[in-house]
Amino acid sequence: MKKDIIIPKVEGVYLAIVNEYNDLYKTQDWNVYIINDKNVDLDLVIIVTNGYSEDKMTSIFRKKIDKLPAKSYVKIEWIQEDLFALNNQFKVSFFEGNAMFDKTYLFRKNTINLKALRDIPLMDVKGVLVK
């Protein structure tokens, strides 16, 4: 029975954590984005996030995006620098056509920092990317 279930591989959907200036509060903030680098829209995107280590765990955060257009990105959340010492996990599920896709993205502890910044697709900024 399980061998008959086809689980499609997620490609062209990424998560990025970007260091940006906040005009309102005059601070440098880290924000998490979901990027759809595909040529098709994604429907009913559901994101479940949490941070964890051997002895700590954050609360669970959930976000729903009705439609993520092709070749676009959306900010998911602001992330505190204190959480960079934890593994930050993002479980993403979405529909593409009639197929449901699911992938877990993991930013490992202490990997989010200014030295790790690189070009982020579609955004024309630098950040930490997980594919």
PDB file of N, CA and C in Angstrom, residues 15 32 46-53 57-62 83-93 103-110 130:
ATOM      1  N   LEU A  15      13.704  28.740   1.075  1.00  0.00           N
ATOM      2  CA  LEU A  15      13.533  29.639   2.208  1.00  0.00           C
ATOM      3  C   LEU A  15      14.809  30.443   2.368  1.00  0.00           C
ATOM      4  N   VAL A  32      12.361  36.100   7.549  1.00  0.00           N
ATOM      5  CA  VAL A  32      12.306  34.834   6.816  1.00  0.00           C
ATOM      6  C   VAL A  32      11.349  34.988   5.636  1.00  0.00           C
ATOM      7  N   ILE A  46       1.075  26.224   3.347  1.00  0.00           N
ATOM      8  CA  ILE A  46       1.003  26.172   4.808  1.00  0.00           C
ATOM      9  C   ILE A  46       2.416  25.973   5.337  1.00  0.00           C
ATOM     10  N   ILE A  47       2.799  26.834   6.289  1.00  0.00           N
ATOM     11  CA  ILE A  47       4.144  26.792   6.852  1.00  0.00           C
ATOM     12  C   ILE A  47       4.022  26.632   8.362  1.00  0.00           C
ATOM     13  N   VAL A  48       4.695  25.636   8.898  1.00  0.00           N
ATOM     14  CA  VAL A  48       4.727  25.391  10.343  1.00  0.00           C
ATOM     15  C   VAL A  48       6.183  25.489  10.775  1.00  0.00           C
ATOM     16  N   THR A  49       6.468  26.405  11.711  1.00  0.00           N
ATOM     17  CA  THR A  49       7.856  26.636  12.107  1.00  0.00           C
ATOM     18  C   THR A  49       8.046  26.423  13.604  1.00  0.00           C
ATOM     19  N   ASN A  50       9.258  26.039  13.941  1.00  0.00           N
ATOM     20  CA  ASN A  50       9.658  25.989  15.344  1.00  0.00           C
ATOM     21  C   ASN A  50      11.175  25.930  15.419  1.00  0.00           C
ATOM     22  N   GLY A  51      11.691  26.281  16.575  1.00  0.00           N
ATOM     23  CA  GLY A  51      13.117  26.188  16.836  1.00  0.00           C
ATOM     24  C   GLY A  51      13.355  25.192  17.954  1.00  0.00           C
ATOM     25  N   TYR A  52      14.499  24.511  17.903  1.00  0.00           N
ATOM     26  CA  TYR A  52      14.756  23.516  18.939  1.00  0.00           C
ATOM     27  C   TYR A  52      16.253  23.262  19.081  1.00  0.00           C
ATOM     28  N   SER A  53      16.607  22.769  20.253  1.00  0.00           N
ATOM     29  CA  SER A  53      17.954  22.249  20.528  1.00  0.00           C
ATOM     30  C   SER A  53      17.760  21.044  21.438  1.00  0.00           C
ATOM     31  N   MET A  57      13.036  24.474  23.297  1.00  0.00           N
ATOM     32  CA  MET A  57      12.123  24.411  22.158  1.00  0.00           C
ATOM     33  C   MET A  57      11.261  25.674  22.157  1.00  0.00           C
ATOM     34  N   THR A  58      11.062  26.252  20.980  1.00  0.00           N
ATOM     35  CA  THR A  58      10.194  27.418  20.868  1.00  0.00           C
ATOM     36  C   THR A  58       8.754  26.958  20.684  1.00  0.00           C
ATOM     37  N   SER A  59       7.851  27.917  20.758  1.00  0.00           N
ATOM     38  CA  SER A  59       6.468  27.591  20.431  1.00  0.00           C
ATOM     39  C   SER A  59       6.355  27.379  18.921  1.00  0.00           C
ATOM     40  N   ILE A  60       5.271  26.777  18.508  1.00  0.00           N
ATOM     41  CA  ILE A  60       5.052  26.488  17.090  1.00  0.00           C
ATOM     42  C   ILE A  60       4.296  27.657  16.466  1.00  0.00           C
ATOM     43  N   PHE A  61       4.746  28.077  15.294  1.00  0.00           N
ATOM     44  CA  PHE A  61       4.140  29.183  14.558  1.00  0.00           C
ATOM     45  C   PHE A  61       3.585  28.627  13.251  1.00  0.00           C
ATOM     46  N   ARG A  62       2.372  29.048  12.901  1.00  0.00           N
ATOM     47  CA  ARG A  62       1.755  28.583  11.655  1.00  0.00           C
ATOM     48  C   ARG A  62       1.392  29.778  10.786  1.00  0.00           C
ATOM     49  N   LEU A  83      17.374  33.187  18.476  1.00  0.00           N
ATOM     50  CA  LEU A  83      16.963  31.874  17.963  1.00  0.00           C
ATOM     51  C   LEU A  83      17.996  31.248  17.033  1.00  0.00           C
ATOM     52  N   PHE A  84      19.020  32.003  16.641  1.00  0.00           N
ATOM     53  CA  PHE A  84      20.046  31.461  15.744  1.00  0.00           C
ATOM     54  C   PHE A  84      20.870  30.369  16.419  1.00  0.00           C
ATOM     55  N   ALA A  85      20.850  30.323  17.748  1.00  0.00           N
ATOM     56  CA  ALA A  85      21.556  29.278  18.486  1.00  0.00           C
ATOM     57  C   ALA A  85      20.770  27.960  18.477  1.00  0.00           C
ATOM     58  N   LEU A  86      19.567  27.989  17.911  1.00  0.00           N
ATOM     59  CA  LEU A  86      18.727  26.797  17.809  1.00  0.00           C
ATOM     60  C   LEU A  86      18.653  26.334  16.359  1.00  0.00           C
ATOM     61  N   ASN A  87      18.265  25.083  16.156  1.00  0.00           N
ATOM     62  CA  ASN A  87      17.891  24.618  14.822  1.00  0.00           C
ATOM     63  C   ASN A  87      16.522  25.219  14.522  1.00  0.00           C
ATOM     64  N   ASN A  88      16.374  25.873  13.387  1.00  0.00           N
ATOM     65  CA  ASN A  88      15.101  26.486  13.008  1.00  0.00           C
ATOM     66  C   ASN A  88      14.506  25.706  11.844  1.00  0.00           C
ATOM     67  N   GLN A  89      13.376  25.065  12.120  1.00  0.00           N
ATOM     68  CA  GLN A  89      12.747  24.150  11.173  1.00  0.00           C
ATOM     69  C   GLN A  89      11.482  24.779  10.588  1.00  0.00           C
ATOM     70  N   PHE A  90      11.320  24.635   9.281  1.00  0.00           N
ATOM     71  CA  PHE A  90      10.159  25.154   8.568  1.00  0.00           C
ATOM     72  C   PHE A  90       9.571  24.018   7.735  1.00  0.00           C
ATOM     73  N   LYS A  91       8.369  23.577   8.098  1.00  0.00           N
ATOM     74  CA  LYS A  91       7.675  22.538   7.331  1.00  0.00           C
ATOM     75  C   LYS A  91       6.712  23.241   6.383  1.00  0.00           C
ATOM     76  N   VAL A  92       6.917  23.023   5.086  1.00  0.00           N
ATOM     77  CA  VAL A  92       6.142  23.718   4.059  1.00  0.00           C
ATOM     78  C   VAL A  92       5.339  22.701   3.250  1.00  0.00           C
ATOM     79  N   SER A  93       4.032  22.945   3.144  1.00  0.00           N
ATOM     80  CA  SER A  93       3.145  22.121   2.314  1.00  0.00           C
ATOM     81  C   SER A  93       2.390  23.045   1.372  1.00  0.00           C
ATOM     82  N   LYS A 103       7.755  19.625   2.177  1.00  0.00           N
ATOM     83  CA  LYS A 103       9.197  19.580   2.403  1.00  0.00           C
ATOM     84  C   LYS A 103       9.518  20.256   3.727  1.00  0.00           C
ATOM     85  N   THR A 104      10.535  19.739   4.407  1.00  0.00           N
ATOM     86  CA  THR A 104      11.028  20.351   5.632  1.00  0.00           C
ATOM     87  C   THR A 104      12.362  21.022   5.337  1.00  0.00           C
ATOM     88  N   TYR A 105      12.442  22.309   5.671  1.00  0.00           N
ATOM     89  CA  TYR A 105      13.667  23.099   5.498  1.00  0.00           C
ATOM     90  C   TYR A 105      14.259  23.325   6.879  1.00  0.00           C
ATOM     91  N   LEU A 106      15.577  23.189   6.987  1.00  0.00           N
ATOM     92  CA  LEU A 106      16.230  23.327   8.286  1.00  0.00           C
ATOM     93  C   LEU A 106      17.415  24.282   8.192  1.00  0.00           C
ATOM     94  N   PHE A 107      17.359  25.337   9.007  1.00  0.00           N
ATOM     95  CA  PHE A 107      18.514  26.202   9.216  1.00  0.00           C
ATOM     96  C   PHE A 107      19.181  25.685  10.487  1.00  0.00           C
ATOM     97  N   ARG A 108      20.324  25.061  10.344  1.00  0.00           N
ATOM     98  CA  ARG A 108      21.012  24.472  11.498  1.00  0.00           C
ATOM     99  C   ARG A 108      21.511  25.562  12.445  1.00  0.00           C
ATOM    100  N   LYS A 109      21.651  25.194  13.702  1.00  0.00           N
ATOM    101  CA  LYS A 109      22.053  26.183  14.705  1.00  0.00           C
ATOM    102  C   LYS A 109      23.388  26.832  14.336  1.00  0.00           C
ATOM    103  N   ASN A 110      23.465  28.108  14.619  1.00  0.00           N
ATOM    104  CA  ASN A 110      24.660  28.939  14.403  1.00  0.00           C
ATOM    105  C   ASN A 110      25.088  29.054  12.939  1.00  0.00           C
ATOM    106  N   VAL A 130      18.190  28.188   2.113  1.00  0.00           N
ATOM    107  CA  VAL A 130      18.056  26.732   2.221  1.00  0.00           C
ATOM    108  C   VAL A 130      17.179  26.283   1.064  1.00  0.00           C
TER     109      VAL A 130
END
